[in-house]
PDB file of C-alpha atoms in Angstrom:
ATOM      1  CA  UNK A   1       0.000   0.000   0.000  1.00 53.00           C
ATOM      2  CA  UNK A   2       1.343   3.381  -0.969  1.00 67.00           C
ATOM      3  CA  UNK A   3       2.516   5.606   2.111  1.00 68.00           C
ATOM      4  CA  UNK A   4      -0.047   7.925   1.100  1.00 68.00           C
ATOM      5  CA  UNK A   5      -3.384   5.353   1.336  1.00 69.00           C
ATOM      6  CA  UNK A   6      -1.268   4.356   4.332  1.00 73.00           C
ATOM      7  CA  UNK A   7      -1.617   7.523   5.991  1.00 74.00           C
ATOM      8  CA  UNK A   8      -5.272   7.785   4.755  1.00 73.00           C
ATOM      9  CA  UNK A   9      -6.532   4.619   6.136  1.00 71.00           C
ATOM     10  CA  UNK A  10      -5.097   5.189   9.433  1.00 78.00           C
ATOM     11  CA  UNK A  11      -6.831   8.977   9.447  1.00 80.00           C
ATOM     12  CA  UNK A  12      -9.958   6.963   8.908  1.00 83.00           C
ATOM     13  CA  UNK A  13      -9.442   4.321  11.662  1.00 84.00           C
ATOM     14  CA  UNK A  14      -8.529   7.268  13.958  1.00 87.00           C
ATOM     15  CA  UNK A  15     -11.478   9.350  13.271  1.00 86.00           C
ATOM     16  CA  UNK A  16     -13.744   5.923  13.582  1.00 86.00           C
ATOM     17  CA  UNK A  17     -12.532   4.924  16.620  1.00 83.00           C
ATOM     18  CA  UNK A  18     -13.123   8.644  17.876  1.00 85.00           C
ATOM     19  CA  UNK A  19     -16.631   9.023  16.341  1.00 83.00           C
ATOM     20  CA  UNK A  20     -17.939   5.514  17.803  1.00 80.00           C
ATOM     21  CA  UNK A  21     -15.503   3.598  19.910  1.00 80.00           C
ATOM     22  CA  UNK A  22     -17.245   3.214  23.614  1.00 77.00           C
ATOM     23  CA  UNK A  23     -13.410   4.150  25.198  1.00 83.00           C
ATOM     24  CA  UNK A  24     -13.075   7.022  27.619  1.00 84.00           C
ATOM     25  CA  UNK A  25     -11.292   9.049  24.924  1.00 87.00           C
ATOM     26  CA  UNK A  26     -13.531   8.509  22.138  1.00 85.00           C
ATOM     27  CA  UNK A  27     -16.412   9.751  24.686  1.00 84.00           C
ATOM     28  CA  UNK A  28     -14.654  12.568  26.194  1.00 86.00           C
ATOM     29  CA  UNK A  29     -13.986  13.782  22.176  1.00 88.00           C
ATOM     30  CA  UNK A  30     -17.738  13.211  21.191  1.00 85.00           C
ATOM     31  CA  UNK A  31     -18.666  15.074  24.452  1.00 85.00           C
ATOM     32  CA  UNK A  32     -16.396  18.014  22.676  1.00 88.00           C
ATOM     33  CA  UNK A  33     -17.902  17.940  19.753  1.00 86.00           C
ATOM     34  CA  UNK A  34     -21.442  18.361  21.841  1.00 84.00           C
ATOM     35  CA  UNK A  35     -20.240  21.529  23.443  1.00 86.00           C
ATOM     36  CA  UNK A  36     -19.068  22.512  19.990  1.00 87.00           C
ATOM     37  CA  UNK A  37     -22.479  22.007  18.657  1.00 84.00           C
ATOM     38  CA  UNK A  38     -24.010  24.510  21.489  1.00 84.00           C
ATOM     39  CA  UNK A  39     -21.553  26.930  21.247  1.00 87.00           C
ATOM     40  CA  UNK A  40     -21.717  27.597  17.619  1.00 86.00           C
ATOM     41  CA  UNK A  41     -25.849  27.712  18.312  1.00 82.00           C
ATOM     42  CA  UNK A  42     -25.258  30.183  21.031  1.00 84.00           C
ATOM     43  CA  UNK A  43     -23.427  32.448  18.804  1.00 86.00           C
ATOM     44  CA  UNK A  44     -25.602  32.485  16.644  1.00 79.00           C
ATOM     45  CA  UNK A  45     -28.425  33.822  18.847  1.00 77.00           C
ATOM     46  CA  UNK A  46     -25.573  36.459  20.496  1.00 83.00           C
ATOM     47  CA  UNK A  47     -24.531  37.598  16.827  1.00 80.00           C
ATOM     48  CA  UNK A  48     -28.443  38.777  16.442  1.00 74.00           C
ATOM     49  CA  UNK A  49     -28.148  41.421  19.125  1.00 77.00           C
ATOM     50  CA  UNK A  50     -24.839  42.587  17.989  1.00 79.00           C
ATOM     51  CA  UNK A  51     -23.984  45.381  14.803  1.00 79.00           C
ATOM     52  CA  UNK A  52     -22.462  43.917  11.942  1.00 78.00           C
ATOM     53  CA  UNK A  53     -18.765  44.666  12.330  1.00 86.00           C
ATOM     54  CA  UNK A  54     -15.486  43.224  11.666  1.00 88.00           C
ATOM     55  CA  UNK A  55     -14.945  41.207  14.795  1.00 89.00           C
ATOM     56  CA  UNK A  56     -18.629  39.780  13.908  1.00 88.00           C
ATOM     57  CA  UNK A  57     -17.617  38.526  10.480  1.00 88.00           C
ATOM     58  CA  UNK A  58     -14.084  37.294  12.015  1.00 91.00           C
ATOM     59  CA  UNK A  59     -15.448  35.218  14.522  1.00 91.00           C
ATOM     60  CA  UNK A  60     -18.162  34.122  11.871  1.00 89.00           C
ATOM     61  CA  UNK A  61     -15.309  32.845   9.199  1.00 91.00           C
ATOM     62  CA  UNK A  62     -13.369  30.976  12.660  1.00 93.00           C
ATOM     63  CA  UNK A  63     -16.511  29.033  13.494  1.00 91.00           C
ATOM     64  CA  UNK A  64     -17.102  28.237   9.941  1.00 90.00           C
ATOM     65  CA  UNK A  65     -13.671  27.051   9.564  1.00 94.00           C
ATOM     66  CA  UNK A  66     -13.649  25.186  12.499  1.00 93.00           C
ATOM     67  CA  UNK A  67     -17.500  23.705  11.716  1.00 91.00           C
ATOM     68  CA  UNK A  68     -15.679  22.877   8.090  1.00 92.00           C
ATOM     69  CA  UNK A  69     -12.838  21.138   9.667  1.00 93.00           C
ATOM     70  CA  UNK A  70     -15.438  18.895  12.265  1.00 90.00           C
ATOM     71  CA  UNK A  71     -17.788  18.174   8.972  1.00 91.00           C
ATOM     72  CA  UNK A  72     -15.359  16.569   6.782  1.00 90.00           C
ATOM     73  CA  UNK A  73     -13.860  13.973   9.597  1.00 89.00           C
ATOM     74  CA  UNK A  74     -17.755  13.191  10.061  1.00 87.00           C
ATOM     75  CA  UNK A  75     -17.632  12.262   6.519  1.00 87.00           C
ATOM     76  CA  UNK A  76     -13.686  11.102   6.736  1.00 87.00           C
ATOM     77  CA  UNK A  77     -15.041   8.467   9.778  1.00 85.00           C
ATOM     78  CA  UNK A  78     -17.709   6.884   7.970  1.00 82.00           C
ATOM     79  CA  UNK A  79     -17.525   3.878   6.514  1.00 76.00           C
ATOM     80  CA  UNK A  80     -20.235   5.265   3.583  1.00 83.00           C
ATOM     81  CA  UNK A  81     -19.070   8.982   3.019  1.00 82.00           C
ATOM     82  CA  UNK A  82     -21.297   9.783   0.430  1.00 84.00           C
ATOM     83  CA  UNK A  83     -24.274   8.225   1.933  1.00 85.00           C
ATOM     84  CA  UNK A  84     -23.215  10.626   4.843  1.00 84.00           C
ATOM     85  CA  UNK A  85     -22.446  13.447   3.091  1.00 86.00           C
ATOM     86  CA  UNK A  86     -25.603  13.262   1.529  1.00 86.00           C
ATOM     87  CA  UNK A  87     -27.565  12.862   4.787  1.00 85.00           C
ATOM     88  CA  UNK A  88     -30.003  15.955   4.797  1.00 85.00           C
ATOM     89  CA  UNK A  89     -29.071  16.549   8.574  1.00 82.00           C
ATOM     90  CA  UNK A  90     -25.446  16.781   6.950  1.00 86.00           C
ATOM     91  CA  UNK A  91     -26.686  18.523   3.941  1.00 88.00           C
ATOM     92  CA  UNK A  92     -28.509  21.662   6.050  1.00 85.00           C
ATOM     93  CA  UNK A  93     -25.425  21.889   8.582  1.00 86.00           C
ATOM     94  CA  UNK A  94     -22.695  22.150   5.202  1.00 89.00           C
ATOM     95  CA  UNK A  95     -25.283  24.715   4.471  1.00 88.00           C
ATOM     96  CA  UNK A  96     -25.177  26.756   7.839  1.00 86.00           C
ATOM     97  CA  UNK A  97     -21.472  26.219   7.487  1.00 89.00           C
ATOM     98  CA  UNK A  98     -21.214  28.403   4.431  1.00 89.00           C
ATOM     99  CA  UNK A  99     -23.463  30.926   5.771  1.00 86.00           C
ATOM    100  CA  UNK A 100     -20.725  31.564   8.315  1.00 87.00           C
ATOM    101  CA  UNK A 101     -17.536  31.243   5.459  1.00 89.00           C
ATOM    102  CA  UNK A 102     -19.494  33.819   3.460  1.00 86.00           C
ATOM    103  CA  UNK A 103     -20.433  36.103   5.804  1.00 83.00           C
ATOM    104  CA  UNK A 104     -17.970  38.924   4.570  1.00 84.00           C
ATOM    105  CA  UNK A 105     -19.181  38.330   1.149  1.00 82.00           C
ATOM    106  CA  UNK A 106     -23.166  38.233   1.690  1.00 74.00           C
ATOM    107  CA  UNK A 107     -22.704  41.304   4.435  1.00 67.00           C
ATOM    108  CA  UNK A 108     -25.199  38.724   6.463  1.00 60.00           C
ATOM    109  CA  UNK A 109     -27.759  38.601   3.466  1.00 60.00           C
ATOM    110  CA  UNK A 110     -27.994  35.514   3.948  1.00 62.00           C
ATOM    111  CA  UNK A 111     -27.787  35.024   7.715  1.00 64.00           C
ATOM    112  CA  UNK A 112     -31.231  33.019   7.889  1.00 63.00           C
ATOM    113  CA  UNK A 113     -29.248  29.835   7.048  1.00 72.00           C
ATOM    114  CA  UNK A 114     -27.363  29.821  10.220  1.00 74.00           C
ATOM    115  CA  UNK A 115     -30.902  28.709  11.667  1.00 71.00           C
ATOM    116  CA  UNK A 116     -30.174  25.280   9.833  1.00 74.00           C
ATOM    117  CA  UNK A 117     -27.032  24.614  12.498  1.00 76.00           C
ATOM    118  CA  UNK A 118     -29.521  24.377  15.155  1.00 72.00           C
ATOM    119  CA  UNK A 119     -30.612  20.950  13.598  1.00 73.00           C
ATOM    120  CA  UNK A 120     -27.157  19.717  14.368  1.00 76.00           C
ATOM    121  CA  UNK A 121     -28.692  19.047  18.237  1.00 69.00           C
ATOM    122  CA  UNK A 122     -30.704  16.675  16.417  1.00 67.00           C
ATOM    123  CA  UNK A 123     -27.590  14.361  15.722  1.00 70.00           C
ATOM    124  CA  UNK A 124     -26.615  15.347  19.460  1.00 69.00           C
ATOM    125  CA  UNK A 125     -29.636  13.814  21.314  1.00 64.00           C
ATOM    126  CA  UNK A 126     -28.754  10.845  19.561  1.00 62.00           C
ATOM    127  CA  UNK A 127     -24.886  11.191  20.317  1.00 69.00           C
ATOM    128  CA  UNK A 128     -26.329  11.554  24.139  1.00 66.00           C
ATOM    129  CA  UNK A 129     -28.726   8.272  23.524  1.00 63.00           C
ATOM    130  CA  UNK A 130     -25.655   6.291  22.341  1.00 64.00           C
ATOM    131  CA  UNK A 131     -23.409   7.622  25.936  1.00 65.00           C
ATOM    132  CA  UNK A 132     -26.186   6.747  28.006  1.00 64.00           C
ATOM    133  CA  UNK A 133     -24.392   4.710  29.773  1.00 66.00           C
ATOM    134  CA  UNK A 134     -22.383   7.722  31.416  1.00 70.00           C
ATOM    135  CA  UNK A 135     -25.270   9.122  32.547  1.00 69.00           C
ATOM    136  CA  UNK A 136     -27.506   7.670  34.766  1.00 69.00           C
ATOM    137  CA  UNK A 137     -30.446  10.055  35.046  1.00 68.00           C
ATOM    138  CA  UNK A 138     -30.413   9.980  31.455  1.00 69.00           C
ATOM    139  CA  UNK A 139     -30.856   6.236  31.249  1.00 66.00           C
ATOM    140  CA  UNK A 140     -33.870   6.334  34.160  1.00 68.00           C
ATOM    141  CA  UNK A 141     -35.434   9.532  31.770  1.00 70.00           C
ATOM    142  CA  UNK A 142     -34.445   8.725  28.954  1.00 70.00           C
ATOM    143  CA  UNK A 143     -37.907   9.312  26.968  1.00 73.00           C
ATOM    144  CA  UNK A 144     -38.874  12.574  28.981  1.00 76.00           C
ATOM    145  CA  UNK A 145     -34.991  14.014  27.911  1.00 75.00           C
ATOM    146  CA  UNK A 146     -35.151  12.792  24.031  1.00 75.00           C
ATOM    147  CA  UNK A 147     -39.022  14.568  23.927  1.00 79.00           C
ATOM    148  CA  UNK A 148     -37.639  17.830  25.596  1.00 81.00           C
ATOM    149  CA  UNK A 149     -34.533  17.872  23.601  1.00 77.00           C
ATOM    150  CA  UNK A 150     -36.708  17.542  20.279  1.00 78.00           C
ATOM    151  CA  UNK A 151     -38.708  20.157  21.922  1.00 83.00           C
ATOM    152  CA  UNK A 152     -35.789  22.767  22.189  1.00 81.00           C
ATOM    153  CA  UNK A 153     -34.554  21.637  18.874  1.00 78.00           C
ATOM    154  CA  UNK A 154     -37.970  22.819  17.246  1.00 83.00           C
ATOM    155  CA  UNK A 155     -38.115  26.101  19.263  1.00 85.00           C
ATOM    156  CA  UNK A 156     -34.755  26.926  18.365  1.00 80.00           C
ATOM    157  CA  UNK A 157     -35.274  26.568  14.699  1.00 79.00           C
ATOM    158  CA  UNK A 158     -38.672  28.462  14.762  1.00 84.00           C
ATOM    159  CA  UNK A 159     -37.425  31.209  16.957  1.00 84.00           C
ATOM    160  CA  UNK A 160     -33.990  31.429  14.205  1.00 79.00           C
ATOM    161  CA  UNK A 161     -37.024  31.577  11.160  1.00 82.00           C
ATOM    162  CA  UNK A 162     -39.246  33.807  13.042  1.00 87.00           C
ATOM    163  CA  UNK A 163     -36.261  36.349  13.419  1.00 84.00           C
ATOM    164  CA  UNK A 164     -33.985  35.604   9.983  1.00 78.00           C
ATOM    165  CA  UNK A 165     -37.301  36.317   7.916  1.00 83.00           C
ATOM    166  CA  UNK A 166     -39.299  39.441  10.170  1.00 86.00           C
ATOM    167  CA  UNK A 167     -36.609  41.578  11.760  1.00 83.00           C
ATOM    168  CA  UNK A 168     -35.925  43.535   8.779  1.00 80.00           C
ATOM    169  CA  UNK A 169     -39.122  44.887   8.490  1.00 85.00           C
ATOM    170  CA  UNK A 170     -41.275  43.642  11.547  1.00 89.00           C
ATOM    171  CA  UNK A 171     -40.646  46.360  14.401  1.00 89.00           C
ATOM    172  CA  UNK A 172     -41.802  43.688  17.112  1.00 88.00           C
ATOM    173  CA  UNK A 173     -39.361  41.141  15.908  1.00 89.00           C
ATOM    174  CA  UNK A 174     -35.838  43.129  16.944  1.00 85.00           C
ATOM    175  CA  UNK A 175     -33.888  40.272  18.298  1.00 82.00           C
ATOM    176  CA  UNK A 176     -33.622  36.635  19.194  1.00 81.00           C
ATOM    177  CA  UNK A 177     -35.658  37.031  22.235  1.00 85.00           C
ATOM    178  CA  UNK A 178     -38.294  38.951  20.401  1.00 89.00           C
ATOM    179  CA  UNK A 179     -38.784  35.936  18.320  1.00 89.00           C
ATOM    180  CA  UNK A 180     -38.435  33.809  21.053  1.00 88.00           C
ATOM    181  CA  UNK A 181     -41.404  35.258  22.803  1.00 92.00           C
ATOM    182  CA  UNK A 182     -43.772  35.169  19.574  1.00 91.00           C
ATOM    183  CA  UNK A 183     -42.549  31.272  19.243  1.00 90.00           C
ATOM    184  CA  UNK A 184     -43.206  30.500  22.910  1.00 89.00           C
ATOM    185  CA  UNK A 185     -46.580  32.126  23.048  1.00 89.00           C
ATOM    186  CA  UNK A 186     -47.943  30.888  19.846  1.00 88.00           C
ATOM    187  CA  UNK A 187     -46.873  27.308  20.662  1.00 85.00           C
ATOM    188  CA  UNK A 188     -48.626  27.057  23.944  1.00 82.00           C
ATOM    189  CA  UNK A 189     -51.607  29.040  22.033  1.00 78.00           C
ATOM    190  CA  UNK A 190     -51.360  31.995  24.379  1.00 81.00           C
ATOM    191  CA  UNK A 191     -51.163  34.405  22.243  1.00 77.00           C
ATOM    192  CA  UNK A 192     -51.175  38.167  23.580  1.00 83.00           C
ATOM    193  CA  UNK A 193     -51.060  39.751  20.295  1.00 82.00           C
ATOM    194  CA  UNK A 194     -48.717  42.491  20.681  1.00 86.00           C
ATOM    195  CA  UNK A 195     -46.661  40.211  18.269  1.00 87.00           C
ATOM    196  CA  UNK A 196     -47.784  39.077  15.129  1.00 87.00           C
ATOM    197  CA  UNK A 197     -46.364  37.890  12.034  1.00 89.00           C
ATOM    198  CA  UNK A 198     -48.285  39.988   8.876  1.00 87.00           C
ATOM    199  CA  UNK A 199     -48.705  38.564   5.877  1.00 85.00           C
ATOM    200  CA  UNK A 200     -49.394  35.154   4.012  1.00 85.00           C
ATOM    201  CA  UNK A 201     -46.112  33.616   5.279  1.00 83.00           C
ATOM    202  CA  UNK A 202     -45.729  35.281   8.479  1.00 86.00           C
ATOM    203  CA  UNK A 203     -49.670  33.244   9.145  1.00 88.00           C
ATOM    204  CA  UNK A 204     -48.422  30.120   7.821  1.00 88.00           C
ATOM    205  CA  UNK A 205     -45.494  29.710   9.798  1.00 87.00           C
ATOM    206  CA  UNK A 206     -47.521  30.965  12.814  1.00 88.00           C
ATOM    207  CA  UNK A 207     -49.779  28.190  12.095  1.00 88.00           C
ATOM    208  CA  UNK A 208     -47.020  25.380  11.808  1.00 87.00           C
ATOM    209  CA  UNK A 209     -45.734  26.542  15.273  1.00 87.00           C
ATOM    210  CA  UNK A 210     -49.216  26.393  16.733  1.00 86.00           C
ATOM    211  CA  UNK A 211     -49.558  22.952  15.403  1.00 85.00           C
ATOM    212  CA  UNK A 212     -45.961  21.437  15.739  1.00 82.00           C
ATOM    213  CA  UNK A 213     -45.782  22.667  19.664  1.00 79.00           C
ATOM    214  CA  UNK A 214     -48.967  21.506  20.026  1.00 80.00           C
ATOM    215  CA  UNK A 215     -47.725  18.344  19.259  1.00 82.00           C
ATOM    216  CA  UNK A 216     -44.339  18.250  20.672  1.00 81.00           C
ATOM    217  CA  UNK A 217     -45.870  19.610  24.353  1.00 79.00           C
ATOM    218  CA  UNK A 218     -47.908  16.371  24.709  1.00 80.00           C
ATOM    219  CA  UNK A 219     -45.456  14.189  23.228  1.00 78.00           C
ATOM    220  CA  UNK A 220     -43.183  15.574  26.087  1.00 79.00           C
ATOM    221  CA  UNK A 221     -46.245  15.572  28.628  1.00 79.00           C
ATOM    222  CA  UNK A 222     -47.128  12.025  28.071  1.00 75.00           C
ATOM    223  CA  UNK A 223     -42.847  10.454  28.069  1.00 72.00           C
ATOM    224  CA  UNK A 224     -43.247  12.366  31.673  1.00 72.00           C
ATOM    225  CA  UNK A 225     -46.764  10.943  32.925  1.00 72.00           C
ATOM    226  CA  UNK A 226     -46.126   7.779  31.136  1.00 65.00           C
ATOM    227  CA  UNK A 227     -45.067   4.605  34.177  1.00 56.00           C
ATOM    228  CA  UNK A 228     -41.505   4.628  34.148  1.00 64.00           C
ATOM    229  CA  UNK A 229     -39.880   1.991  31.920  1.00 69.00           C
ATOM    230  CA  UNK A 230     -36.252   1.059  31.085  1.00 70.00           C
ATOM    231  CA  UNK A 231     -34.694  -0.176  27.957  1.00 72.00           C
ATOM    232  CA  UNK A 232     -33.472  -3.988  28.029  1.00 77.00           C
ATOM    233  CA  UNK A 233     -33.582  -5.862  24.658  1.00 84.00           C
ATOM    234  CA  UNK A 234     -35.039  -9.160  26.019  1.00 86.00           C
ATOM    235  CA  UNK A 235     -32.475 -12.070  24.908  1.00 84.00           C
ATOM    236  CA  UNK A 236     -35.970 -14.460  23.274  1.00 82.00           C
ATOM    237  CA  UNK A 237     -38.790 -11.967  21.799  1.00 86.00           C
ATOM    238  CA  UNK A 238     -36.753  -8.364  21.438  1.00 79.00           C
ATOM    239  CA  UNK A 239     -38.822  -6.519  23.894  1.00 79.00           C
ATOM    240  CA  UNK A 240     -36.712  -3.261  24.880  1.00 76.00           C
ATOM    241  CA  UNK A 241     -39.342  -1.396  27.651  1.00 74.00           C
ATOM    242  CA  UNK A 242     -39.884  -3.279  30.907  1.00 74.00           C
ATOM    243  CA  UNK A 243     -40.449  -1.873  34.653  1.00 74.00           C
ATOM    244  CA  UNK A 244     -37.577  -1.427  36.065  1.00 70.00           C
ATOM    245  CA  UNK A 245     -38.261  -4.313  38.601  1.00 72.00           C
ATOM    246  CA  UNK A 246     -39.254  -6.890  35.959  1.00 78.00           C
ATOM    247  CA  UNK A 247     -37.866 -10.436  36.555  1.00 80.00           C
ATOM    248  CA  UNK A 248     -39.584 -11.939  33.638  1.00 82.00           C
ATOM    249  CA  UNK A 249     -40.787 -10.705  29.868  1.00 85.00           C
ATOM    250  CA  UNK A 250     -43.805  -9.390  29.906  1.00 80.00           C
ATOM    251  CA  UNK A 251     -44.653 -10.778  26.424  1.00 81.00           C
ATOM    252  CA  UNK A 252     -42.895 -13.839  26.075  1.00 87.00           C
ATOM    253  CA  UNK A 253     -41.593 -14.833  30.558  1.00 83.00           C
ATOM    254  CA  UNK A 254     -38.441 -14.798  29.376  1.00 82.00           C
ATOM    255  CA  UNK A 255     -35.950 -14.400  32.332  1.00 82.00           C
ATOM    256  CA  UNK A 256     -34.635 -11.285  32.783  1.00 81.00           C
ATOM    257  CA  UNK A 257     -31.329  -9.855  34.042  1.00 78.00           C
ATOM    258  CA  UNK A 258     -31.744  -5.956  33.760  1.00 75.00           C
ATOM    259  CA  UNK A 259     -28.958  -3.806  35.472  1.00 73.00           C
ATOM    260  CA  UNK A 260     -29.339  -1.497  37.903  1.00 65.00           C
ATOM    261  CA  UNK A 261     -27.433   0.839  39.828  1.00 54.00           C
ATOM    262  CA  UNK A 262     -26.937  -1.937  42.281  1.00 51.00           C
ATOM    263  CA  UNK A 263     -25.053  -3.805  40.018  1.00 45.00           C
ATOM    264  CA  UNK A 264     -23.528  -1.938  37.429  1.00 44.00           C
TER     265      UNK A 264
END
């Protein structure tokens, strides 16, 4: 093998064995990239209250680069690159990504496609799922976090499309938390009033807000009502969701043997 595939192929091990390897370093690196992933996010919703100026559009092109860098040993790790690449989760963060690279070009034009990096938390409630063995309240809530998570994950993104497509010429939309508070209070169907979104598209997205929360809030409301289960792949019929005190399947009396934190 040429030194060059050499060095290639061991890049790709590397950045496998980082990406999903169950060893303290591959975790502590994936827990990296999770802070990396709310960082950028929270940037994002900073750069809205700040003026356009030259330390804005620096720090924008440093993310970006940085984001770049992260994106292509995503694609680097996996054993199908272009099935990753061409992931639409993938797809709209390459797409954020460039928002940030051209940001001295556009003059923040075309800032609204930043909102698509908040789908990146997406990919990070499952990274969490996968490490849930590091965290035990996560593993006894696991449901209840994954249906809140999803539920931050679609008011970030509506409060990034309220704001990228009304603060120009909405007066009550001046900032993140402006759009914030119309998401928020049209999603739990409050609704003061003294915020509205005018016009044909300004409705419609009110009305997929109104009916997305809608559904989100009792997704979350019923993972936290719901009896607690935990998840345990039964060894004879597949069954993952028993009561935490099961001794036998519930659909097929299987024996169990489900760890707890007695015995881990």
């Amino acid at each position: 093998m040429p030194d060059a595939a050499r060095r290639q192929h061991g890049l790709r091990v590397v950045l496998r064995h980082l990406y999903e390897a169950g060893t303290p370093r591959a975790k502590r690196f994936r827990y990296a990239l999770l802070v990396l992933d709310i960082l950028s996010i929270g940037w994002i919703v900073l750069a809205s209250f700040l003026p356009l100026s030259l330390l804005v559009l620096t720090v924008d092109v440093l993310l970006g680069l940085l984001l770049l860098a992260e994106f292509g040993f995503r694609v680097a790790a996996s054993g199908v690159p272009l099935r990753t690449f061409l992931n639409p989760l993938n797809l709209a963060d390459l797409v954020a990504i460039g928002s940030l690279l051209l940001a001295p070009l556009l003059h923040g034009a075309l800032g609204f496609l930043r909102v698509l990096r908040t789908l990146r938390l997406l990919h990070s409630v499952r990274l969490i799922a996968s490490l849930r063995s590091d965290l035990p309240f996560f593993r006894r809530n696991e449901e209840a976090a994954l249906a809140a998570a999803q539920l931050a994950v679609f008011i970030f993104v509506m409060t990034g499309l309220v704001f990228e497509t009304q603060h120009r010429t909405n007066p009550g939309i001046r900032n993140y938390a402006d759009a914030l508070y119309f998401t928020v209070t049209s999603l739990t169907t409050t609704g003061y009033g003294d915020v509205t979104l005018p016009g044909t598209t300004g409705r419609l997205l009110s009305v997929i807000i109104m009916l997305a929360g809608v559904t989100l809030f009792l997704r979350l409301a019923q993972a936290l009502f719901r009896p607690v289960r935990v998840r345990f792949p039964c060894p004879a019929c597949g069954l993952e969701r028993h009561e935490p005190d099961a001794v036998h399947c519930k659909a097929c009396g299987q024996l169990l043997n489900i760890p707890n934190e007695g015995t881990d």
